[in-house]
mmCIF file of C-alpha atoms in Angstrom:
data_model
loop_
_atom_site.group_PDB
_atom_site.id
_atom_site.type_symbol
_atom_site.label_atom_id
_atom_site.label_comp_id
_atom_site.label_asym_id
_atom_site.label_seq_id
_atom_site.Cartn_x
_atom_site.Cartn_y
_atom_site.Cartn_z
ATOM 1 C CA MET A 1 26.373 10.910 33.858
ATOM 2 C CA ILE A 2 23.099 8.998 33.669
ATOM 3 C CA ALA A 3 21.728 7.639 36.957
ATOM 4 C CA ALA A 4 21.583 3.828 37.241
ATOM 5 C CA GLY A 5 17.841 3.578 37.867
ATOM 6 C CA ARG A 6 16.819 6.134 35.223
ATOM 7 C CA SER A 7 16.032 5.067 31.647
ATOM 8 C CA ARG A 8 15.314 8.538 30.248
ATOM 9 C CA ARG A 9 17.862 9.513 27.621
ATOM 10 C CA ARG A 10 19.355 12.966 27.800
ATOM 11 C CA PHE A 11 20.872 14.361 24.655
ATOM 12 C CA ARG A 12 23.647 16.884 24.535
ATOM 13 C CA TRP A 13 23.004 20.046 22.567
ATOM 14 C CA ALA A 14 25.299 21.899 20.211
ATOM 15 C CA ARG A 15 24.540 24.644 17.729
ATOM 16 C CA GLY A 16 23.944 23.095 14.309
ATOM 17 C CA GLN A 17 24.597 19.479 15.404
ATOM 18 C CA LYS A 18 23.324 16.752 17.705
ATOM 19 C CA ALA A 19 25.567 14.460 19.727
ATOM 20 C CA GLU A 20 24.986 10.857 20.749
ATOM 21 C CA PRO A 21 23.438 10.042 24.164
ATOM 22 C CA ARG A 22 26.051 9.806 26.871
ATOM 23 C CA ALA A 23 27.296 6.310 27.461
ATOM 24 C CA ALA A 24 26.569 4.671 30.814
ATOM 25 C CA GLU A 25 29.341 4.329 33.362
ATOM 26 C CA GLY A 26 31.420 1.238 32.926
ATOM 27 C CA GLY A 27 31.923 1.745 29.167
ATOM 28 C CA ALA A 28 32.319 -1.933 28.488
ATOM 29 C CA GLY A 29 29.830 -3.388 26.031
ATOM 30 C CA SER A 30 28.422 0.002 25.016
ATOM 31 C CA GLY A 31 28.791 -0.800 21.318
ATOM 32 C CA ALA A 32 26.928 -4.082 21.620
ATOM 33 C CA SER A 33 24.230 -2.538 23.759
ATOM 34 C CA GLY A 34 23.726 0.202 21.158
ATOM 35 C CA LYS A 35 23.036 -2.361 18.478
ATOM 36 C CA ALA A 36 20.599 -4.192 20.729
ATOM 37 C CA GLY A 37 18.800 -0.963 21.544
ATOM 38 C CA ALA A 38 18.434 -0.064 17.879
ATOM 39 C CA MET A 39 16.531 -3.283 17.258
ATOM 40 C CA ASN A 40 13.920 -2.516 19.952
ATOM 41 C CA THR A 41 11.462 0.188 18.943
ATOM 42 C CA HIS A 42 10.104 0.415 22.541
ATOM 43 C CA PRO A 43 13.025 -0.251 24.921
ATOM 44 C CA ALA A 44 11.947 -1.282 28.419
ATOM 45 C CA ASP A 45 13.157 0.378 31.579
ATOM 46 C CA THR A 46 16.300 -1.305 32.863
ATOM 47 C CA ALA A 47 18.776 -0.640 35.608
ATOM 48 C CA GLN A 48 21.543 0.003 33.069
ATOM 49 C CA PRO A 49 20.130 1.705 29.940
ATOM 50 C CA GLU A 50 21.530 0.570 26.608
ATOM 51 C CA GLU A 51 22.638 3.334 24.296
ATOM 52 C CA PRO A 52 24.247 3.608 20.861
ATOM 53 C CA PRO A 53 27.948 4.540 20.693
ATOM 54 C CA LEU A 54 29.002 8.164 20.744
ATOM 55 C CA PRO A 55 29.800 9.766 17.389
ATOM 56 C CA PRO A 56 33.397 10.810 16.687
ATOM 57 C CA GLY A 57 34.494 14.335 17.541
ATOM 58 C CA PRO A 58 34.876 16.320 20.769
ATOM 59 C CA LEU A 59 31.882 17.778 22.591
ATOM 60 C CA PRO A 60 31.738 21.610 22.492
ATOM 61 C CA THR A 61 32.589 23.061 25.876
ATOM 62 C CA HIS A 62 29.740 25.580 25.905
ATOM 63 C CA VAL A 63 27.095 22.866 26.275
ATOM 64 C CA ARG A 64 28.439 21.445 29.535
ATOM 65 C CA GLY A 65 26.796 22.136 32.842
ATOM 66 C CA ILE A 66 23.239 22.842 31.603
ATOM 67 C CA SER A 67 20.327 22.180 33.931
ATOM 68 C CA MET A 68 17.875 19.286 33.717
ATOM 69 C CA GLU A 69 15.072 21.653 32.645
ATOM 70 C CA GLN A 70 17.193 22.936 29.769
ATOM 71 C CA GLN A 71 18.036 19.394 28.719
ATOM 72 C CA SER A 72 14.348 18.430 28.754
ATOM 73 C CA ALA A 73 13.413 21.403 26.600
ATOM 74 C CA GLN A 74 16.235 20.644 24.183
ATOM 75 C CA GLU A 75 15.110 17.024 23.881
ATOM 76 C CA GLU A 76 11.603 18.112 22.921
ATOM 77 C CA TRP A 77 12.946 20.508 20.334
ATOM 78 C CA GLU A 78 15.212 17.827 18.859
ATOM 79 C CA ALA A 79 12.253 15.445 18.516
ATOM 80 C CA VAL A 80 10.297 18.055 16.525
ATOM 81 C CA GLU A 81 13.300 18.869 14.360
ATOM 82 C CA ASP A 82 14.018 15.201 13.665
ATOM 83 C CA ILE A 83 10.411 14.542 12.587
ATOM 84 C CA GLN A 84 10.737 17.232 9.938
ATOM 85 C CA SER A 85 14.097 15.970 8.722
ATOM 86 C CA GLY A 86 12.882 12.367 8.696
ATOM 87 C CA CYS A 87 10.119 13.201 6.200
ATOM 88 C CA SER A 88 12.466 14.649 3.601
ATOM 89 C CA GLY A 89 15.340 12.215 3.962
ATOM 90 C CA CYS A 90 17.567 11.901 6.995
ATOM 91 C CA SER A 91 21.262 11.660 7.644
ATOM 92 C CA GLY A 92 22.446 8.091 8.061
ATOM 93 C CA VAL A 93 24.793 9.024 10.903
ATOM 94 C CA ARG A 94 22.152 10.896 12.885
ATOM 95 C CA GLN A 95 19.415 8.336 12.161
ATOM 96 C CA ASN A 96 21.340 5.512 13.848
ATOM 97 C CA TRP A 97 20.917 6.929 17.351
ATOM 98 C CA LEU A 98 17.998 9.326 16.942
ATOM 99 C CA TRP A 99 15.616 6.485 16.089
ATOM 100 C CA HIS A 100 14.294 6.155 19.633
ATOM 101 C CA SER A 101 13.649 9.900 19.921
ATOM 102 C CA LEU A 102 11.088 9.746 17.077
ATOM 103 C CA PRO A 103 7.476 8.781 17.881
ATOM 104 C CA TRP A 104 5.866 5.911 15.950
ATOM 105 C CA SER A 105 4.386 7.839 13.047
ATOM 106 C CA GLY A 106 4.702 8.166 9.290
ATOM 107 C CA CYS A 107 7.835 10.244 9.819
ATOM 108 C CA ARG A 108 9.441 7.532 11.887
ATOM 109 C CA ALA A 109 8.455 4.974 9.243
ATOM 110 C CA ASP A 110 10.038 7.158 6.566
ATOM 111 C CA ALA A 111 13.128 7.492 8.730
ATOM 112 C CA ALA A 112 13.384 3.685 8.822
ATOM 113 C CA LEU A 113 13.413 3.602 5.034
ATOM 114 C CA CYS A 114 16.095 6.256 4.968
ATOM 115 C CA HIS A 115 18.234 4.305 7.429
ATOM 116 C CA SER A 116 17.750 1.070 5.489
ATOM 117 C CA ALA A 117 18.701 2.795 2.254
ATOM 118 C CA VAL A 118 21.838 4.211 3.834
ATOM 119 C CA LEU A 119 22.852 0.782 5.122
ATOM 120 C CA ARG A 120 22.386 -0.653 1.622
ATOM 121 C CA GLY A 121 24.357 2.148 0.022
ATOM 122 C CA ARG A 122 21.338 3.596 -1.763
ATOM 123 C CA SER A 123 19.817 7.050 -1.879
ATOM 124 C CA ALA A 124 18.032 8.058 1.302
ATOM 125 C CA GLY A 125 15.378 10.049 -0.563
ATOM 126 C CA PRO A 126 11.671 9.157 -0.690
ATOM 127 C CA VAL A 127 10.657 6.108 -2.734
ATOM 128 C CA PRO A 128 8.716 7.257 -5.823
ATOM 129 C CA LEU A 129 5.396 5.704 -6.804
ATOM 130 C CA ILE A 130 5.376 3.219 -9.644
ATOM 131 C CA SER A 131 2.646 2.790 -12.242
ATOM 132 C CA PHE A 132 1.287 -0.571 -13.314
ATOM 133 C CA ASN A 133 2.688 -0.175 -16.832
ATOM 134 C CA GLU A 134 6.158 0.627 -15.519
ATOM 135 C CA ALA A 135 6.105 -2.419 -13.256
ATOM 136 C CA LEU A 136 4.820 -4.607 -16.094
ATOM 137 C CA GLN A 137 7.588 -3.351 -18.376
ATOM 138 C CA PHE A 138 10.110 -4.409 -15.741
ATOM 139 C CA PHE A 139 8.794 -7.980 -15.757
ATOM 140 C CA GLN A 140 8.673 -7.993 -19.556
ATOM 141 C CA THR A 141 12.363 -7.099 -19.790
ATOM 142 C CA THR A 142 13.782 -9.021 -16.818
ATOM 143 C CA ASP A 143 14.953 -12.631 -16.944
ATOM 144 C CA LEU A 144 12.149 -14.885 -15.700
ATOM 145 C CA SER A 145 13.530 -18.117 -17.121
ATOM 146 C CA GLU A 146 13.562 -19.867 -13.740
ATOM 147 C CA CYS A 147 9.974 -18.827 -13.074
ATOM 148 C CA ARG A 148 8.844 -19.943 -16.521
ATOM 149 C CA LYS A 149 10.095 -23.446 -15.800
ATOM 150 C CA LYS A 150 7.539 -23.768 -13.003
ATOM 151 C CA ILE A 151 4.429 -22.621 -14.850
ATOM 152 C CA GLN A 152 1.568 -24.888 -15.824
ATOM 153 C CA ALA A 153 -0.271 -23.105 -18.610
ATOM 154 C CA THR A 154 -3.428 -25.221 -18.575
ATOM 155 C CA VAL A 155 -5.069 -27.790 -16.339
ATOM 156 C CA ARG A 156 -4.234 -31.336 -17.379
ATOM 157 C CA ARG A 157 -7.311 -33.414 -18.127
ATOM 158 C CA GLN A 158 -7.520 -37.112 -18.859
ATOM 159 C CA GLY A 159 -10.028 -39.579 -20.200
ATOM 160 C CA LEU A 160 -13.649 -38.563 -20.480
ATOM 161 C CA THR A 161 -13.009 -35.165 -18.888
ATOM 162 C CA ALA A 162 -10.505 -34.274 -21.586
ATOM 163 C CA LEU A 163 -12.905 -35.438 -24.331
ATOM 164 C CA LEU A 164 -15.833 -33.428 -22.944
ATOM 165 C CA HIS A 165 -13.668 -30.348 -22.584
ATOM 166 C CA PHE A 166 -12.466 -30.699 -26.160
ATOM 167 C CA LEU A 167 -15.999 -31.103 -27.531
ATOM 168 C CA PHE A 168 -17.983 -28.711 -25.364
ATOM 169 C CA GLY A 169 -15.442 -26.626 -23.488
ATOM 170 C CA PRO A 170 -14.306 -23.060 -24.204
ATOM 171 C CA PRO A 171 -12.058 -22.347 -27.183
ATOM 172 C CA ARG A 172 -8.296 -22.493 -26.877
ATOM 173 C CA LEU A 173 -6.294 -19.337 -26.405
ATOM 174 C CA GLN A 174 -4.960 -18.045 -29.706
ATOM 175 C CA GLN A 175 -1.288 -18.692 -30.287
ATOM 176 C CA GLN A 176 -0.299 -15.021 -30.460
ATOM 177 C CA LEU A 177 -1.672 -14.531 -26.941
ATOM 178 C CA GLN A 178 0.043 -17.481 -25.315
ATOM 179 C CA GLY A 179 3.241 -15.515 -24.692
ATOM 180 C CA GLU A 180 1.327 -12.906 -22.653
ATOM 181 C CA ARG A 181 -0.440 -15.687 -20.757
ATOM 182 C CA ASP A 182 2.897 -17.317 -19.923
ATOM 183 C CA LEU A 183 4.246 -13.950 -18.742
ATOM 184 C CA ALA A 184 1.355 -13.591 -16.285
ATOM 185 C CA LEU A 185 1.885 -17.130 -15.015
ATOM 186 C CA ALA A 186 5.641 -16.518 -14.686
ATOM 187 C CA ILE A 187 5.016 -13.368 -12.618
ATOM 188 C CA ALA A 188 2.802 -15.503 -10.388
ATOM 189 C CA GLN A 189 5.816 -17.768 -9.794
ATOM 190 C CA CYS A 190 8.080 -14.837 -8.914
ATOM 191 C CA GLY A 191 8.524 -14.152 -5.200
ATOM 192 C CA LEU A 192 8.978 -10.808 -3.485
ATOM 193 C CA ASP A 193 12.689 -9.895 -3.604
ATOM 194 C CA ASN A 194 14.117 -7.308 -1.216
ATOM 195 C CA ASN A 195 17.012 -6.691 -3.598
ATOM 196 C CA GLN A 196 14.732 -5.655 -6.470
ATOM 197 C CA ALA A 197 13.991 -1.949 -6.302
ATOM 198 C CA VAL A 198 10.869 -2.364 -8.464
ATOM 199 C CA HIS A 199 9.444 -4.946 -6.052
ATOM 200 C CA MET A 200 9.956 -2.571 -3.144
ATOM 201 C CA ARG A 201 8.406 0.320 -5.063
ATOM 202 C CA ILE A 202 5.322 -1.795 -5.813
ATOM 203 C CA LEU A 203 4.951 -2.580 -2.124
ATOM 204 C CA GLN A 204 5.447 1.045 -1.070
ATOM 205 C CA THR A 205 3.003 2.321 -3.709
ATOM 206 C CA ILE A 206 0.269 -0.009 -2.465
ATOM 207 C CA TYR A 207 0.838 1.185 1.092
ATOM 208 C CA LYS A 208 0.831 4.881 0.180
ATOM 209 C CA LYS A 209 -2.272 4.717 -2.012
ATOM 210 C CA LEU A 210 -4.359 2.699 0.443
ATOM 211 C CA THR A 211 -3.387 4.836 3.429
ATOM 212 C CA CYS A 212 -3.469 8.096 1.405
ATOM 213 C CA SER A 213 -0.038 8.898 2.791
ATOM 214 C CA ARG A 214 2.915 10.581 1.127
ATOM 215 C CA LEU A 215 5.280 8.835 3.534
ATOM 216 C CA GLY A 216 6.702 5.367 3.111
ATOM 217 C CA CYS A 217 6.923 2.578 5.654
ATOM 218 C CA PRO A 218 9.435 -0.048 6.810
ATOM 219 C CA ARG A 219 9.780 -3.280 4.876
ATOM 220 C CA TYR A 220 8.657 -5.272 7.933
ATOM 221 C CA GLY A 221 6.266 -4.316 10.690
ATOM 222 C CA ALA A 222 2.778 -4.441 12.156
ATOM 223 C CA HIS A 223 1.597 -1.749 9.738
ATOM 224 C CA TRP A 224 1.207 -4.448 7.055
ATOM 225 C CA GLU A 225 -1.295 -6.247 9.283
ATOM 226 C CA GLU A 226 -3.376 -3.068 9.327
ATOM 227 C CA LEU A 227 -3.543 -3.280 5.519
ATOM 228 C CA GLY A 228 -4.772 -6.855 5.737
ATOM 229 C CA PHE A 229 -1.702 -9.067 5.543
ATOM 230 C CA GLN A 230 -1.369 -11.878 8.053
ATOM 231 C CA GLY A 231 1.948 -10.802 9.529
ATOM 232 C CA ALA A 232 4.802 -8.344 9.456
ATOM 233 C CA ASP A 233 6.127 -9.627 6.104
ATOM 234 C CA PRO A 234 3.788 -9.370 3.079
ATOM 235 C CA GLY A 235 6.028 -11.740 1.119
ATOM 236 C CA THR A 236 4.841 -14.718 3.171
ATOM 237 C CA ASP A 237 1.221 -14.186 2.060
ATOM 238 C CA LEU A 238 1.872 -14.393 -1.690
ATOM 239 C CA ARG A 239 2.074 -18.166 -1.983
ATOM 240 C CA GLY A 240 0.201 -19.299 -5.076
ATOM 241 C CA THR A 241 0.070 -15.837 -6.638
ATOM 242 C CA GLY A 242 3.595 -14.480 -6.256
ATOM 243 C CA MET A 243 4.207 -10.974 -7.532
ATOM 244 C CA LEU A 244 1.027 -11.149 -9.608
ATOM 245 C CA GLY A 245 -0.882 -10.774 -6.337
ATOM 246 C CA LEU A 246 0.892 -7.471 -5.701
ATOM 247 C CA MET A 247 0.670 -6.440 -9.362
ATOM 248 C CA GLN A 248 -3.112 -6.717 -9.322
ATOM 249 C CA MET A 249 -3.274 -4.724 -6.097
ATOM 250 C CA LEU A 250 -1.046 -2.150 -7.802
ATOM 251 C CA TYR A 251 -3.434 -1.989 -10.764
ATOM 252 C CA PHE A 252 -6.362 -1.563 -8.380
ATOM 253 C CA VAL A 253 -4.853 1.449 -6.596
ATOM 254 C CA MET A 254 -3.062 3.117 -9.532
ATOM 255 C CA ASP A 255 -5.840 3.025 -12.111
ATOM 256 C CA SER A 256 -7.772 6.298 -11.844
ATOM 257 C CA GLN A 257 -11.127 4.587 -12.444
ATOM 258 C CA MET A 258 -10.448 1.737 -10.010
ATOM 259 C CA LEU A 259 -8.918 3.719 -7.134
ATOM 260 C CA PRO A 260 -12.269 5.012 -5.732
ATOM 261 C CA LEU A 261 -13.580 1.443 -5.647
ATOM 262 C CA ALA A 262 -10.362 0.186 -4.013
ATOM 263 C CA LEU A 263 -10.610 2.830 -1.287
ATOM 264 C CA GLU A 264 -14.295 2.040 -0.683
ATOM 265 C CA ILE A 265 -13.494 -1.650 -0.251
ATOM 266 C CA PHE A 266 -10.543 -0.832 1.989
ATOM 267 C CA ARG A 267 -12.754 1.352 4.178
ATOM 268 C CA LEU A 268 -15.271 -1.490 4.469
ATOM 269 C CA SER A 269 -12.438 -3.829 5.482
ATOM 270 C CA GLN A 270 -11.779 -1.522 8.453
ATOM 271 C CA HIS A 271 -15.430 -1.599 9.610
ATOM 272 C CA GLU A 272 -16.033 -2.329 13.271
ATOM 273 C CA THR A 273 -18.136 -5.461 12.678
ATOM 274 C CA GLN A 274 -17.773 -6.194 8.937
ATOM 275 C CA ASN A 275 -13.981 -5.973 8.844
ATOM 276 C CA PHE A 276 -11.877 -8.399 6.816
ATOM 277 C CA PRO A 277 -8.191 -8.597 5.795
ATOM 278 C CA PHE A 278 -8.127 -6.531 2.599
ATOM 279 C CA CYS A 279 -4.805 -7.768 1.193
ATOM 280 C CA ILE A 280 -5.437 -11.422 2.025
ATOM 281 C CA MET A 281 -8.810 -11.175 0.311
ATOM 282 C CA SER A 282 -7.133 -9.551 -2.684
ATOM 283 C CA VAL A 283 -4.582 -12.364 -2.943
ATOM 284 C CA ASN A 284 -7.388 -14.937 -2.805
ATOM 285 C CA ILE A 285 -9.204 -13.198 -5.654
ATOM 286 C CA THR A 286 -5.995 -13.220 -7.711
ATOM 287 C CA ARG A 287 -5.753 -16.956 -7.051
ATOM 288 C CA LEU A 288 -9.319 -17.441 -8.381
ATOM 289 C CA VAL A 289 -8.481 -15.441 -11.503
ATOM 290 C CA LEU A 290 -5.388 -17.572 -12.121
ATOM 291 C CA GLN A 291 -7.455 -20.746 -11.807
ATOM 292 C CA ALA A 292 -9.935 -19.445 -14.351
ATOM 293 C CA LEU A 293 -7.059 -18.639 -16.713
ATOM 294 C CA ARG A 294 -5.485 -22.088 -16.389
ATOM 295 C CA GLU A 295 -8.831 -23.789 -16.954
ATOM 296 C CA GLU A 296 -9.235 -21.741 -20.167
ATOM 297 C CA CYS A 297 -12.408 -20.112 -18.874
ATOM 298 C CA LEU A 298 -11.117 -16.714 -20.016
ATOM 299 C CA SER A 299 -9.879 -17.745 -23.453
ATOM 300 C CA ARG A 300 -12.963 -16.519 -25.291
ATOM 301 C CA GLU A 301 -12.764 -13.062 -23.715
ATOM 302 C CA CYS A 302 -8.994 -12.871 -24.232
ATOM 303 C CA ASN A 303 -9.372 -13.841 -27.896
ATOM 304 C CA ARG A 304 -12.089 -11.245 -28.364
ATOM 305 C CA ARG A 305 -10.066 -8.418 -26.818
ATOM 306 C CA GLN A 306 -6.676 -9.710 -27.989
ATOM 307 C CA GLN A 307 -5.366 -9.176 -24.464
ATOM 308 C CA VAL A 308 -4.614 -11.398 -21.486
ATOM 309 C CA ILE A 309 -3.242 -9.346 -18.590
ATOM 310 C CA ALA A 310 -5.854 -6.614 -19.077
ATOM 311 C CA VAL A 311 -8.603 -9.253 -18.929
ATOM 312 C CA LEU A 312 -7.082 -10.696 -15.744
ATOM 313 C CA ASN A 313 -7.006 -7.253 -14.130
ATOM 314 C CA ASP A 314 -10.589 -6.467 -15.099
ATOM 315 C CA LEU A 315 -11.842 -9.822 -13.826
ATOM 316 C CA TYR A 316 -9.945 -9.260 -10.573
ATOM 317 C CA ALA A 317 -11.611 -5.860 -10.121
ATOM 318 C CA ALA A 318 -15.021 -7.251 -11.125
ATOM 319 C CA ALA A 319 -14.758 -10.098 -8.604
ATOM 320 C CA PHE A 320 -13.709 -7.675 -5.866
ATOM 321 C CA LEU A 321 -16.660 -5.437 -6.755
ATOM 322 C CA GLN A 322 -19.042 -8.386 -6.495
ATOM 323 C CA LEU A 323 -17.591 -9.366 -3.122
ATOM 324 C CA TYR A 324 -17.891 -5.776 -1.905
ATOM 325 C CA ARG A 325 -21.541 -5.479 -2.913
ATOM 326 C CA VAL A 326 -22.586 -8.731 -1.272
ATOM 327 C CA TRP A 327 -20.469 -8.121 1.832
ATOM 328 C CA LYS A 328 -21.860 -4.627 2.398
ATOM 329 C CA SER A 329 -25.501 -5.142 1.457
ATOM 330 C CA GLN A 330 -25.930 -8.457 3.285
ATOM 331 C CA HIS A 331 -23.855 -7.405 6.312
ATOM 332 C CA LYS A 332 -21.398 -10.258 5.948
ATOM 333 C CA THR A 333 -18.561 -10.873 8.396
ATOM 334 C CA ILE A 334 -15.265 -12.698 8.253
ATOM 335 C CA ALA A 335 -17.094 -15.910 9.157
ATOM 336 C CA ASP A 336 -18.805 -15.779 5.743
ATOM 337 C CA SER A 337 -15.608 -15.295 3.721
ATOM 338 C CA GLY A 338 -15.103 -18.956 2.795
ATOM 339 C CA PHE A 339 -18.619 -19.299 1.415
ATOM 340 C CA LEU A 340 -18.359 -16.033 -0.546
ATOM 341 C CA LEU A 341 -15.036 -17.033 -2.072
ATOM 342 C CA LYS A 342 -16.606 -20.293 -3.229
ATOM 343 C CA GLU A 343 -19.345 -18.316 -4.953
ATOM 344 C CA LEU A 344 -16.752 -16.054 -6.558
ATOM 345 C CA GLU A 345 -14.809 -19.068 -7.789
ATOM 346 C CA PHE A 346 -17.937 -20.349 -9.531
ATOM 347 C CA SER A 347 -18.644 -16.923 -11.048
ATOM 348 C CA THR A 348 -15.105 -16.390 -12.360
ATOM 349 C CA LYS A 349 -15.159 -19.768 -14.087
ATOM 350 C CA LYS A 350 -18.750 -20.017 -15.276
ATOM 351 C CA ASN A 351 -19.855 -16.393 -15.685
ATOM 352 C CA PRO A 352 -16.778 -14.215 -16.245
ATOM 353 C CA LYS A 353 -18.593 -12.248 -18.929
ATOM 354 C CA GLN A 354 -21.362 -11.293 -16.501
ATOM 355 C CA LEU A 355 -18.842 -10.133 -13.903
ATOM 356 C CA LEU A 356 -17.009 -8.028 -16.473
ATOM 357 C CA LYS A 357 -20.294 -6.502 -17.617
ATOM 358 C CA SER A 358 -21.149 -5.465 -14.053
ATOM 359 C CA LEU A 359 -17.749 -3.794 -13.717
ATOM 360 C CA GLU A 360 -18.260 -1.944 -16.981
ATOM 361 C CA THR A 361 -21.640 -0.671 -15.762
ATOM 362 C CA TYR A 362 -20.134 0.440 -12.465
ATOM 363 C CA VAL A 363 -17.338 2.356 -14.203
ATOM 364 C CA SER A 364 -19.794 4.001 -16.604
ATOM 365 C CA ARG A 365 -22.011 5.204 -13.771
ATOM 366 C CA SER A 366 -18.979 6.492 -11.897
ATOM 367 C CA LEU A 367 -17.863 8.474 -14.922
ATOM 368 C CA VAL A 368 -21.352 9.961 -15.328
ATOM 369 C CA SER A 369 -21.410 10.951 -11.647
ATOM 370 C CA THR A 370 -17.994 12.539 -11.975
ATOM 371 C CA ALA A 371 -19.042 14.444 -15.095
ATOM 372 C CA ASP A 372 -22.181 15.706 -13.333
ATOM 373 C CA GLY A 373 -20.087 16.882 -10.426
ATOM 374 C CA ILE A 374 -17.731 18.738 -12.765
ATOM 375 C CA ARG A 375 -20.658 20.405 -14.551
ATOM 376 C CA GLN A 376 -22.174 21.492 -11.238
ATOM 377 C CA ALA A 377 -18.857 22.885 -10.092
ATOM 378 C CA SER A 378 -18.467 24.749 -13.386
ATOM 379 C CA SER A 379 -21.962 26.258 -13.144
ATOM 380 C CA LEU A 380 -21.266 27.375 -9.594
ATOM 381 C CA SER A 381 -18.012 28.999 -10.641
ATOM 382 C CA ILE A 382 -19.777 30.799 -13.523
ATOM 383 C CA SER A 383 -22.489 32.066 -11.172
ATOM 384 C CA SER A 384 -19.843 33.232 -8.734
ATOM 385 C CA GLY A 385 -18.063 35.023 -11.557
ATOM 386 C CA ARG A 386 -21.218 36.857 -12.596
ATOM 387 C CA ALA A 387 -21.858 37.984 -9.046
ATOM 388 C CA GLY A 388 -18.206 38.828 -8.526
ATOM 389 C CA GLU A 389 -18.847 42.525 -8.032
ATOM 390 C CA GLU A 390 -21.118 41.707 -5.079
ATOM 391 C CA ILE A 391 -19.088 39.036 -3.291
ATOM 392 C CA ASN A 392 -15.464 39.645 -4.175
ATOM 393 C CA PHE A 393 -13.286 41.335 -1.536
ATOM 394 C CA MET A 394 -16.171 41.408 0.930
ATOM 395 C CA GLY A 395 -15.170 41.865 4.551
ATOM 396 C CA ILE A 396 -16.726 40.192 7.561
ATOM 397 C CA CYS A 397 -18.718 43.256 8.547
ATOM 398 C CA ASP A 398 -20.014 43.688 5.002
ATOM 399 C CA LEU A 399 -21.064 40.026 4.927
ATOM 400 C CA GLN A 400 -23.177 40.464 8.046
ATOM 401 C CA VAL A 401 -24.932 43.439 6.503
ATOM 402 C CA GLU A 402 -25.754 41.474 3.379
ATOM 403 C CA LEU A 403 -27.136 38.548 5.394
ATOM 404 C CA GLU A 404 -29.526 40.857 7.207
ATOM 405 C CA GLY A 405 -31.170 41.733 3.892
ATOM 406 C CA GLU A 406 -32.399 39.314 1.278
ATOM 407 C CA ALA A 407 -29.786 36.564 1.664
ATOM 408 C CA ARG A 408 -30.604 35.176 5.111
ATOM 409 C CA LEU A 409 -29.149 31.900 6.364
ATOM 410 C CA VAL A 410 -31.761 29.321 7.328
#
């Protein structure tokens, strides 16, 4: 039995299985207390500890009467074993009560996903990454009729403003591109839906790529604040951009040429003094890009390239690059964010071509640097191959002899 003033859980041990924690004396309300305990990731010490209900089935007789030291050792072993099982997909029955034995880590986060999937009747396996094209294809084929009713394709102008825009403003978007424009605006009206597997995969992919983790994370939690959302639910920060805000983040982290830039900006957002909320900043840049689209500031570029969504993504990346350069070089802080966003708004509307050109230059230089690195690696491997007879299969003692001769370390 568990002592009244002791909150430490002791788990019974059986070969090949784990049993539930023993219920406290009194029995009444143990089911309700188990549910309450499962909701608290850090249960506080109480006089009567709350524990999940025992699983069905009798307890093997050979585990009774073990000492406290043996129980403590078994608990530690179970925690290690459960971490490993949580990473590869856990059992829904075991996960219900083993949650509190797992430390807060990527494995525990993955275990939360497994448990949630079991409760929803879905597979408890790891959530696969999703590419931008796959996510875009989903929105192209799904019914967005309700979202399309809310879109406003262009800014409404009246009087002299409308006349000046007609005479001196940018050209109109070509008719064959208006469907793609409306799709982008409809995605911006689409909210994050927990029941849509693609939505959840987009969210998980962003988390995994930014954190460089192979493990997923819970749908809600403080880990989203570490990525730069305002709270535990990213869906509340997408007002004005909807799923397009997440789609552009997905493009940023899944495009092979953009990912290094995304990680550099994310690292800057974690700086001790120059930190800023990465995801909130990203959503604000998406909002600026949408404004430029509605005001037809991107029509000329879209007509030239015969694309809309690709232009939006490139302008998003170009604006983020501009923000990154100014923020880093001029040692900006979060107090300067409003002023910088105003400057970006002006640039996206008045000089989108210049922003796109700067992004193109950045990508070209990155490709050249990558190619140089590959050539250097290849030359090193060729040199190593030529000297293979001298360095291959060389032991430690042999290496010391060689270093005493011509090849000395400086």
